[in-house]
PDB file of C-alpha atoms in Angstrom:
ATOM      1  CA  UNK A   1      -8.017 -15.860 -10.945  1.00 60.00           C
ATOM      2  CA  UNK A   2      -8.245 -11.895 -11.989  1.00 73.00           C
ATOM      3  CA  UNK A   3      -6.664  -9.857  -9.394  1.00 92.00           C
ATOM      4  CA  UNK A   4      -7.787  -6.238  -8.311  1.00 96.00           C
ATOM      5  CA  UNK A   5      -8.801  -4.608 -11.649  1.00 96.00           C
ATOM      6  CA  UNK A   6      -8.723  -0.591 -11.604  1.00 97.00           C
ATOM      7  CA  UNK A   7     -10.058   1.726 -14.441  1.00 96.00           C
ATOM      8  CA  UNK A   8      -9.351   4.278 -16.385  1.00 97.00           C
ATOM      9  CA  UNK A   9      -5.760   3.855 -16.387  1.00 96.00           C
ATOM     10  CA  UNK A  10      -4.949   7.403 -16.992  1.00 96.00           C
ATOM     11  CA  UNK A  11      -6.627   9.947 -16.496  1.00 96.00           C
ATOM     12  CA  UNK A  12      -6.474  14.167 -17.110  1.00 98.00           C
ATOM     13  CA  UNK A  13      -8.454  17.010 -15.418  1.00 97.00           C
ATOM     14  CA  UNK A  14      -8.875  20.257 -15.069  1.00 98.00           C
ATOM     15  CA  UNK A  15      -9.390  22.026 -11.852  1.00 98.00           C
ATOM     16  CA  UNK A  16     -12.792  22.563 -10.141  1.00 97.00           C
ATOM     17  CA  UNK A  17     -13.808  19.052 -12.053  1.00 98.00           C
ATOM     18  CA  UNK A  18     -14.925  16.205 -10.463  1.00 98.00           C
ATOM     19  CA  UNK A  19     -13.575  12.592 -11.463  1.00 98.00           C
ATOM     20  CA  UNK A  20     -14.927   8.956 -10.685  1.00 98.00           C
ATOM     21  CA  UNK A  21     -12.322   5.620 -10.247  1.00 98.00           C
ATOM     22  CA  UNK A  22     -13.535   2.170 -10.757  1.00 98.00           C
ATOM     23  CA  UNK A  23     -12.255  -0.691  -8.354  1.00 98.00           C
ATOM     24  CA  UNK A  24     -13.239  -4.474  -8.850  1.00 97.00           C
ATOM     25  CA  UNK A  25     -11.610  -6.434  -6.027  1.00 96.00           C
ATOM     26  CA  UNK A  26      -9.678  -9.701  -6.028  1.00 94.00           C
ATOM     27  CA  UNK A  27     -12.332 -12.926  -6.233  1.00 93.00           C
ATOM     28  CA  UNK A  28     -13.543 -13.917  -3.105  1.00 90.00           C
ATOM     29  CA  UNK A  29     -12.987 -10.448  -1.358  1.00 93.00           C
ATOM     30  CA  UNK A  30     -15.372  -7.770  -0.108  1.00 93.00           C
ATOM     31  CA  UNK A  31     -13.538  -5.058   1.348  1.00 94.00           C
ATOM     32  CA  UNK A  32     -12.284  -2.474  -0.615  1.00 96.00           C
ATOM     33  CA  UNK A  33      -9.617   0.457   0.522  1.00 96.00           C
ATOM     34  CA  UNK A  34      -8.629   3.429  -1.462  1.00 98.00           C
ATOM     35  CA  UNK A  35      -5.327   5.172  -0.957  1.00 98.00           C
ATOM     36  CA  UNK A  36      -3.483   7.867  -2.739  1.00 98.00           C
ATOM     37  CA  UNK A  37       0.241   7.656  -3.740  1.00 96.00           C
ATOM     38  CA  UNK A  38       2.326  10.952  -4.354  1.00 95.00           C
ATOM     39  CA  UNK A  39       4.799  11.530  -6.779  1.00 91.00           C
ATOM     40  CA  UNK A  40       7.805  10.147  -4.243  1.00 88.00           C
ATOM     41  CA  UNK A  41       5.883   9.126  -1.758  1.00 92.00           C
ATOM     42  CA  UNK A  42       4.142   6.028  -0.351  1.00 94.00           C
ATOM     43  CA  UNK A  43       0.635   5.200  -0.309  1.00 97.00           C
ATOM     44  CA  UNK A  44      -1.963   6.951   1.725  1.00 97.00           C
ATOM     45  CA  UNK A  45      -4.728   5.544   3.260  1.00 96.00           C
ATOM     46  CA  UNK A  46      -8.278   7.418   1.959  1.00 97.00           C
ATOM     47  CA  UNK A  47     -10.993   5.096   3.383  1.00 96.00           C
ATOM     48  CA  UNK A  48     -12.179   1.451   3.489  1.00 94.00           C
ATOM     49  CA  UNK A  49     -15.684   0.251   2.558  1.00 95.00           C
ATOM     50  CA  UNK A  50     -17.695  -2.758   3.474  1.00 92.00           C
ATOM     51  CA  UNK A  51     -21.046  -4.349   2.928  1.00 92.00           C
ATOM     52  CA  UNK A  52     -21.595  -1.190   0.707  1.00 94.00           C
ATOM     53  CA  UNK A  53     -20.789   1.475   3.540  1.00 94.00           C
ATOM     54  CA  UNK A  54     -17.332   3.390   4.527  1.00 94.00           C
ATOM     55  CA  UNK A  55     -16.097   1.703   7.834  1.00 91.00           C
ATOM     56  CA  UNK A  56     -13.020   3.438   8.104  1.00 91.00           C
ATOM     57  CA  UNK A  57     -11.437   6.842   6.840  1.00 94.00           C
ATOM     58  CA  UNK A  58      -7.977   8.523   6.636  1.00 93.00           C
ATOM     59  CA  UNK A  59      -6.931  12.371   6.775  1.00 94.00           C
ATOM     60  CA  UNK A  60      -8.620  13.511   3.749  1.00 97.00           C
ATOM     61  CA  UNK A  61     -11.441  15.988   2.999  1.00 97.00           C
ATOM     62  CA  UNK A  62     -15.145  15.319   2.402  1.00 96.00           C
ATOM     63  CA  UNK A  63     -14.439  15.897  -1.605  1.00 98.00           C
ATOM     64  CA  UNK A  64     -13.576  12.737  -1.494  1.00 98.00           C
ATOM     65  CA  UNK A  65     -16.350  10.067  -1.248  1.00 97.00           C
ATOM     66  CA  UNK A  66     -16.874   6.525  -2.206  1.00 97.00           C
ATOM     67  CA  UNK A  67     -19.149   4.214  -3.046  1.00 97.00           C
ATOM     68  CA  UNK A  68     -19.483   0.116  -2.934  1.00 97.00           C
ATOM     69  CA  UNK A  69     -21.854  -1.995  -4.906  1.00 97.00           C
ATOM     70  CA  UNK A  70     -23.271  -5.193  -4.045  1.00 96.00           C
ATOM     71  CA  UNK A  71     -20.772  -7.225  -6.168  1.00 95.00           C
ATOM     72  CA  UNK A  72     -18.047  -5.488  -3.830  1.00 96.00           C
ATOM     73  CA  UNK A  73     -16.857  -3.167  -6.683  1.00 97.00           C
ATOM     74  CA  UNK A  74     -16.296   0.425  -5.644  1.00 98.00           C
ATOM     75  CA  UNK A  75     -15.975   3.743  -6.731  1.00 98.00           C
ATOM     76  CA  UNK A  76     -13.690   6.787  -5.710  1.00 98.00           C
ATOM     77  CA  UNK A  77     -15.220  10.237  -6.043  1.00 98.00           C
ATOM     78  CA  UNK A  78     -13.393  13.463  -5.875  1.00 98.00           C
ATOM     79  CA  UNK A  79     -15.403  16.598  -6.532  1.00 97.00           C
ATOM     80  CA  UNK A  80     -13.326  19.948  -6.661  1.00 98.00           C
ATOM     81  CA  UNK A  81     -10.730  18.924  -7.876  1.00 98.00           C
ATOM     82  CA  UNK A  82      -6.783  20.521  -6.944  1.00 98.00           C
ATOM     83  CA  UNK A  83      -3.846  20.669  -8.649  1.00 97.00           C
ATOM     84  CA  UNK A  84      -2.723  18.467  -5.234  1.00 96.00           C
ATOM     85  CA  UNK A  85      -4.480  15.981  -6.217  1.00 98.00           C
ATOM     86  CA  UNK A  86      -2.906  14.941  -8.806  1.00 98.00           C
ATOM     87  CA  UNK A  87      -1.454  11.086  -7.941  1.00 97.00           C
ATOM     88  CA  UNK A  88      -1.554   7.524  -8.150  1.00 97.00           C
ATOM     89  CA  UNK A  89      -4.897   5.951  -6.747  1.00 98.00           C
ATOM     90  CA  UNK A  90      -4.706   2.835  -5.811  1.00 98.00           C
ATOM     91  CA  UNK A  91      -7.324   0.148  -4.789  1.00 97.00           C
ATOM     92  CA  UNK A  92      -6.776  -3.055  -2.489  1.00 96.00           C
ATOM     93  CA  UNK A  93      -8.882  -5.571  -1.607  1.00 95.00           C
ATOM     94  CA  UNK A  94      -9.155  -8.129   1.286  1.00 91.00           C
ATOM     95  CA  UNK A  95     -11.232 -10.504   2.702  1.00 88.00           C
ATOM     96  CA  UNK A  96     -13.462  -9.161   6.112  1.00 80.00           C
ATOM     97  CA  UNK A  97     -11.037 -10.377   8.579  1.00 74.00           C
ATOM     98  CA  UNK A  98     -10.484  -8.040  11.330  1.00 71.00           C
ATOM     99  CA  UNK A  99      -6.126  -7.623  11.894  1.00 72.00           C
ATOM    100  CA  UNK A 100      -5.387 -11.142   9.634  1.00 76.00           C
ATOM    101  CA  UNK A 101      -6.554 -10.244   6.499  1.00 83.00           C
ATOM    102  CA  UNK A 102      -3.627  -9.029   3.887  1.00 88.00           C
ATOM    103  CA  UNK A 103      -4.676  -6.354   1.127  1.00 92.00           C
ATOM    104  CA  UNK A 104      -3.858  -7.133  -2.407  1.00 93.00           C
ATOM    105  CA  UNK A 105      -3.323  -3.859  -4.697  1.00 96.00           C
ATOM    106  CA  UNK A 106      -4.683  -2.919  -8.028  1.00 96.00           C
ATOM    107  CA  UNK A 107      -2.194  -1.260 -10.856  1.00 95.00           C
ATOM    108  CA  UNK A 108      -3.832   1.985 -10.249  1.00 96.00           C
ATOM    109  CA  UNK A 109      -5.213   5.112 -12.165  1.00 97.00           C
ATOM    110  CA  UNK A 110      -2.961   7.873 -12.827  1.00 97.00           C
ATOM    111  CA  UNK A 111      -4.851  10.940 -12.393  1.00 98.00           C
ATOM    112  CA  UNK A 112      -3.592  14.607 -13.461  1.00 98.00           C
ATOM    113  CA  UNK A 113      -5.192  17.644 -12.808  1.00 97.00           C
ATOM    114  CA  UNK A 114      -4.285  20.531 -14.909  1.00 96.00           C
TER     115      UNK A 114
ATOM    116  CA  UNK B   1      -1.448   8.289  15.327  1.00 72.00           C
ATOM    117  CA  UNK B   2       1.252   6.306  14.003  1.00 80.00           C
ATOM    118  CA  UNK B   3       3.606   6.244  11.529  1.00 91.00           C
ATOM    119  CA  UNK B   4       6.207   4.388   9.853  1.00 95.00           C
ATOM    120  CA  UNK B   5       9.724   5.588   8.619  1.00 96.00           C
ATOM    121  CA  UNK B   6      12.278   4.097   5.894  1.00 96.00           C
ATOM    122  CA  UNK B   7      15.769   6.120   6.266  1.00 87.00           C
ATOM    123  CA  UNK B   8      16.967   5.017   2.908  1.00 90.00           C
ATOM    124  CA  UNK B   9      15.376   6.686   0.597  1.00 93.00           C
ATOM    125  CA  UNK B  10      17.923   5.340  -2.743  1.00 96.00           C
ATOM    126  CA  UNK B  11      20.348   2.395  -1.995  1.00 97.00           C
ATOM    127  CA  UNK B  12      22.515   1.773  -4.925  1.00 97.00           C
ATOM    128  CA  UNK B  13      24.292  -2.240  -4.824  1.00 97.00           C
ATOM    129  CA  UNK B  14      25.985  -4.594  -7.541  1.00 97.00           C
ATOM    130  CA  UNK B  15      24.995  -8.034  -7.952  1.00 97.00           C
ATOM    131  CA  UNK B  16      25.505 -10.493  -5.562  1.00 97.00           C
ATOM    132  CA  UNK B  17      25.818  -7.866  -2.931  1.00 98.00           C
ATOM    133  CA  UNK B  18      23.957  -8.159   0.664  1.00 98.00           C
ATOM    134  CA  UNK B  19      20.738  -5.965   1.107  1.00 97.00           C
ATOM    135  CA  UNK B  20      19.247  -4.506   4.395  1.00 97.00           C
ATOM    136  CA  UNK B  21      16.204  -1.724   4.316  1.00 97.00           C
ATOM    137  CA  UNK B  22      15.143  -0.423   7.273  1.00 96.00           C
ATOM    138  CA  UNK B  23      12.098   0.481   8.378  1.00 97.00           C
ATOM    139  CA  UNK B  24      10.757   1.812  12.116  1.00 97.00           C
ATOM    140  CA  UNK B  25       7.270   2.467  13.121  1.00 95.00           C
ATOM    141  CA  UNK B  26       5.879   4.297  15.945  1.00 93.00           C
ATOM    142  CA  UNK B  27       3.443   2.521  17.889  1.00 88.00           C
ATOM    143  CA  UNK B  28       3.287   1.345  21.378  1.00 82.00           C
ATOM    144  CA  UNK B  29       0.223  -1.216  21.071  1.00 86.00           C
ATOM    145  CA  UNK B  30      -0.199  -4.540  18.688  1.00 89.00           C
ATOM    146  CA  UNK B  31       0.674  -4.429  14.933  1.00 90.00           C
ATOM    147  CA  UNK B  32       0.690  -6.228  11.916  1.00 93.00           C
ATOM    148  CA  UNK B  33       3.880  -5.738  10.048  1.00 95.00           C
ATOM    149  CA  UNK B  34       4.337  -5.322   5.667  1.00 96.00           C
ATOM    150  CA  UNK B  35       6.882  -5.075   3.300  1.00 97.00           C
ATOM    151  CA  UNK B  36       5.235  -4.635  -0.436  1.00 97.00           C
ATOM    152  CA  UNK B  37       7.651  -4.363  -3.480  1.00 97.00           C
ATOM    153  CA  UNK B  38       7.031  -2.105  -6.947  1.00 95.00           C
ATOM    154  CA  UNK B  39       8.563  -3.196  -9.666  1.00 94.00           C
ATOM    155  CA  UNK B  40       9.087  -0.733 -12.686  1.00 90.00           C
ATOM    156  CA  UNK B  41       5.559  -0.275 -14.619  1.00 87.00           C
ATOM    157  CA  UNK B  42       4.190  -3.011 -12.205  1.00 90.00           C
ATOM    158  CA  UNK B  43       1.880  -2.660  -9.139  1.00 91.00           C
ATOM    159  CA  UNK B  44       2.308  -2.796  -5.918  1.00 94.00           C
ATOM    160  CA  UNK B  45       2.792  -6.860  -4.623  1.00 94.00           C
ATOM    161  CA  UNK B  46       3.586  -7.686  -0.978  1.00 95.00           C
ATOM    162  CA  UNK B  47       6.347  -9.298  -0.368  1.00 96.00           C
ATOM    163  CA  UNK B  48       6.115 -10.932   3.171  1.00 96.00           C
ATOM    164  CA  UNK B  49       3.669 -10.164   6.198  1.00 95.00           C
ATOM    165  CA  UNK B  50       4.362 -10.261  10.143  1.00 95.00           C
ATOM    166  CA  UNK B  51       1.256 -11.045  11.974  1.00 92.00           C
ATOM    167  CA  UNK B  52       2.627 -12.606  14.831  1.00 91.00           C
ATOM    168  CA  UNK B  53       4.630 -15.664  15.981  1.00 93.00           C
ATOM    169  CA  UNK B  54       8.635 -16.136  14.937  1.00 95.00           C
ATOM    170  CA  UNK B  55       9.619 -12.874  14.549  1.00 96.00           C
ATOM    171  CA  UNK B  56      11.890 -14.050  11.517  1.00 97.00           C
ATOM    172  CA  UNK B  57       9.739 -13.395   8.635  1.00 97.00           C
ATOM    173  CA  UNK B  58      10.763 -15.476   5.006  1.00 96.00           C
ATOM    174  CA  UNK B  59       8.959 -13.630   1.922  1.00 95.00           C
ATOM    175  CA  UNK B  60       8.992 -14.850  -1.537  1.00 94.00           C
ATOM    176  CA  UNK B  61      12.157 -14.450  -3.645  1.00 95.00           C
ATOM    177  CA  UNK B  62      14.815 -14.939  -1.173  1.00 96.00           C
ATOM    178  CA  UNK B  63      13.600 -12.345   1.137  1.00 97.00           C
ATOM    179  CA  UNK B  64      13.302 -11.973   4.793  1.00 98.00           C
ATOM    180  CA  UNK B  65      12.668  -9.921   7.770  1.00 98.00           C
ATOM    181  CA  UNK B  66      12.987  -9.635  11.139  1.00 97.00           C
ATOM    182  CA  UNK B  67      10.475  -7.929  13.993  1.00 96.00           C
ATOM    183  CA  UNK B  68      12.553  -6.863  16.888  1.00 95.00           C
ATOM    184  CA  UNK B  69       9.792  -4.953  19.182  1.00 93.00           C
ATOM    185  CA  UNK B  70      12.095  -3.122  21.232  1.00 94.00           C
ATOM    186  CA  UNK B  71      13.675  -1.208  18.533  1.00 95.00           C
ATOM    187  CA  UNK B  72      10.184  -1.280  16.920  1.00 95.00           C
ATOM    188  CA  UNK B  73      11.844  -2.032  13.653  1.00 96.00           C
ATOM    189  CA  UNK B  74      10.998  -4.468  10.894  1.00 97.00           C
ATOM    190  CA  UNK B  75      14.054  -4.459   8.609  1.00 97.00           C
ATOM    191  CA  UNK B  76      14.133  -6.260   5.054  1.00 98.00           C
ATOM    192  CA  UNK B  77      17.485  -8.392   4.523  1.00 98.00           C
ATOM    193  CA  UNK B  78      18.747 -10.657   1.672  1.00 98.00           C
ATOM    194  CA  UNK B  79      21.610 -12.548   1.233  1.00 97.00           C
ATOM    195  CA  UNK B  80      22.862 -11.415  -2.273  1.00 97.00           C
ATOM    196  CA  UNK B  81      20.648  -9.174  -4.602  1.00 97.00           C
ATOM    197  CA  UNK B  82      19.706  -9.884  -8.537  1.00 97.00           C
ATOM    198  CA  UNK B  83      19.926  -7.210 -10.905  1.00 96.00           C
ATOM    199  CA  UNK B  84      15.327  -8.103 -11.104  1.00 96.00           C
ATOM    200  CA  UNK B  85      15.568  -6.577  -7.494  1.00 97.00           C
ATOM    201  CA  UNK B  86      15.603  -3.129  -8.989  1.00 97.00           C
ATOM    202  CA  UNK B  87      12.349  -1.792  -7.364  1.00 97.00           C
ATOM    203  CA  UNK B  88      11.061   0.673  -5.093  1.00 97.00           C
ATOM    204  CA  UNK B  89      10.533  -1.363  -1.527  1.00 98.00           C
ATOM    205  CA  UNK B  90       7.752  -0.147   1.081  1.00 98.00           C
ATOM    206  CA  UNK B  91       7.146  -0.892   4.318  1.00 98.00           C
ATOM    207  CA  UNK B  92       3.582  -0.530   5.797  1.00 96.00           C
ATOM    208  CA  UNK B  93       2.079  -1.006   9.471  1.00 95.00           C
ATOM    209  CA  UNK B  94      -1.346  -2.165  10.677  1.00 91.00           C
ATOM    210  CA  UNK B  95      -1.634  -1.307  14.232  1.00 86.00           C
ATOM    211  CA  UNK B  96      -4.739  -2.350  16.599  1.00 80.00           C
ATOM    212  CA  UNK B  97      -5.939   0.915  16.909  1.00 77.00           C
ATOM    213  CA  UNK B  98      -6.318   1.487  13.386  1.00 78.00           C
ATOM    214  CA  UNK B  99      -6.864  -2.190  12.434  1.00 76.00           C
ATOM    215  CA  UNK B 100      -8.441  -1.241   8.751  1.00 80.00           C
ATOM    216  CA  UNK B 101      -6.016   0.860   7.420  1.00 89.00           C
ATOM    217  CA  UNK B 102      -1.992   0.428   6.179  1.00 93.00           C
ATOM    218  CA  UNK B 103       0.933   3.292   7.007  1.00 95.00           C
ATOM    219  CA  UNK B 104       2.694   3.347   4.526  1.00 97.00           C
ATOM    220  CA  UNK B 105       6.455   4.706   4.537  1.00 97.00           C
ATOM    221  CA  UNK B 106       7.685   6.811   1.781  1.00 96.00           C
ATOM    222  CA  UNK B 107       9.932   4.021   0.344  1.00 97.00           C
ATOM    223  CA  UNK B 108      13.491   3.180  -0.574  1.00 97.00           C
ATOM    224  CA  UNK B 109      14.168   2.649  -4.385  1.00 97.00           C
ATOM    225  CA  UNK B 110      16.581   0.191  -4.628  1.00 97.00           C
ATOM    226  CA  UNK B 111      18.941  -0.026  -7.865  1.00 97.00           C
ATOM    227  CA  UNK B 112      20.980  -3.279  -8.318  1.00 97.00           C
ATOM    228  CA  UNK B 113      24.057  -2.957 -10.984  1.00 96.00           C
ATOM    229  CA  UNK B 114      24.866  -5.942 -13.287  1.00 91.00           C
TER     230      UNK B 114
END
């Protein structure tokens, strides 16, 4: 059973460009949540999506957007990109159940912005 | 909004030695309690989960916690460490007025001497 998949693995921008992370959750799971980890720091919750729409979002800006496919896969969008932005993203998936579900994470992509 | 806070930030033991991380959250409602370990080069793999129930939590690998609500703390024990304990530890909250999204604290890296 293939857990939460995540590509690129690495990953290296430039500022002002815009980068797109792949997400393919855990089998038998249709919710997918982003977060972003910072050098030293734990992970930060960036938004949720379900049945192809963003249910829930954290603290970050509109450059970030998402995007969830029928098969439950996802994509993480940041346009603009900032020299802050440079981190871990990480994907985890769960099943749709509301305050019993568990999320299971995804190695992550390693993004750098030069 | 809430949030969750590890004091340790490095805890340095030999083998064989007795662990405790602690973690506190602020949040006066219903939560859902986490501890996820990260191995070196590895992602990020939960550990045990507090939902509700005995408040004495057993994880996988000789690990445990315990939920005392009225010092809103959810500290990580075991017995005697293994040099393969060498991680960085987080604990996470779910509470019921954010019931999509994990709070992450910023971790305690935990380095166990042979």
């Amino acid at each position: 059973d293939a857990g939460v998949t995540q590509s690129p693995t690495h990953l290296i921008k430039t500022r002002g460009q815009q980068v797109t992370l792949r997400c393919s959750p855990k089998s038998g799971h249709d919710t997918v949540s982003w977060y972003q980890q910072a050098l030293g720091q734990g992970p930060q919750f960036i938004f949720q999506y379900y049945e192809e729409e963003e249910r829930q979002r954290g603290n970050f800006p509109d450059r970030f957007s998402g995007h969830q496919f029928p098969n439950y896969s996802s994509e993480l969008n940041v346009n603009a990109l900032l020299l802050g932005d440079s981190a871990l993203y990480l994907c985890a998936s769960s099943p749709d159940r509301v305050f019993t579900d568990t999320q299971y994470f995804g190695p992550g992509t390693r993004l750098t912005v030069l | 909004a809430q949030s969750v806070s590890q004091h340790n930030h490095h805890v340095i033991l030999s083998e064989a030695a007795s662990l405790e991380l602690g973690c506190n959250y602020s949040y006066g409602g219903t939560v859902n309690l986490f501890w996820y370990v990260q191995y070196p080069g590895q992602h990020l793999q939960l550990l045990l989960k507090y939902f509700s129930g005995d408040p004495l939590v057993k994880g996988i690998k000789g690990f445990e916690a315990e939920f005392i609500k009225s010092k809103f703390s959810f500290n990580l024990r075991k017995p005697s460490v293994q040099w393969s304990d060498t991680a960085e530890y987080f604990c996470a909250v779910r509470t019921s007025g954010s019931a999509r999204q994990l709070t992450f604290g910023s971790g305690t890296q935990l380095t166990v001497l042979p």
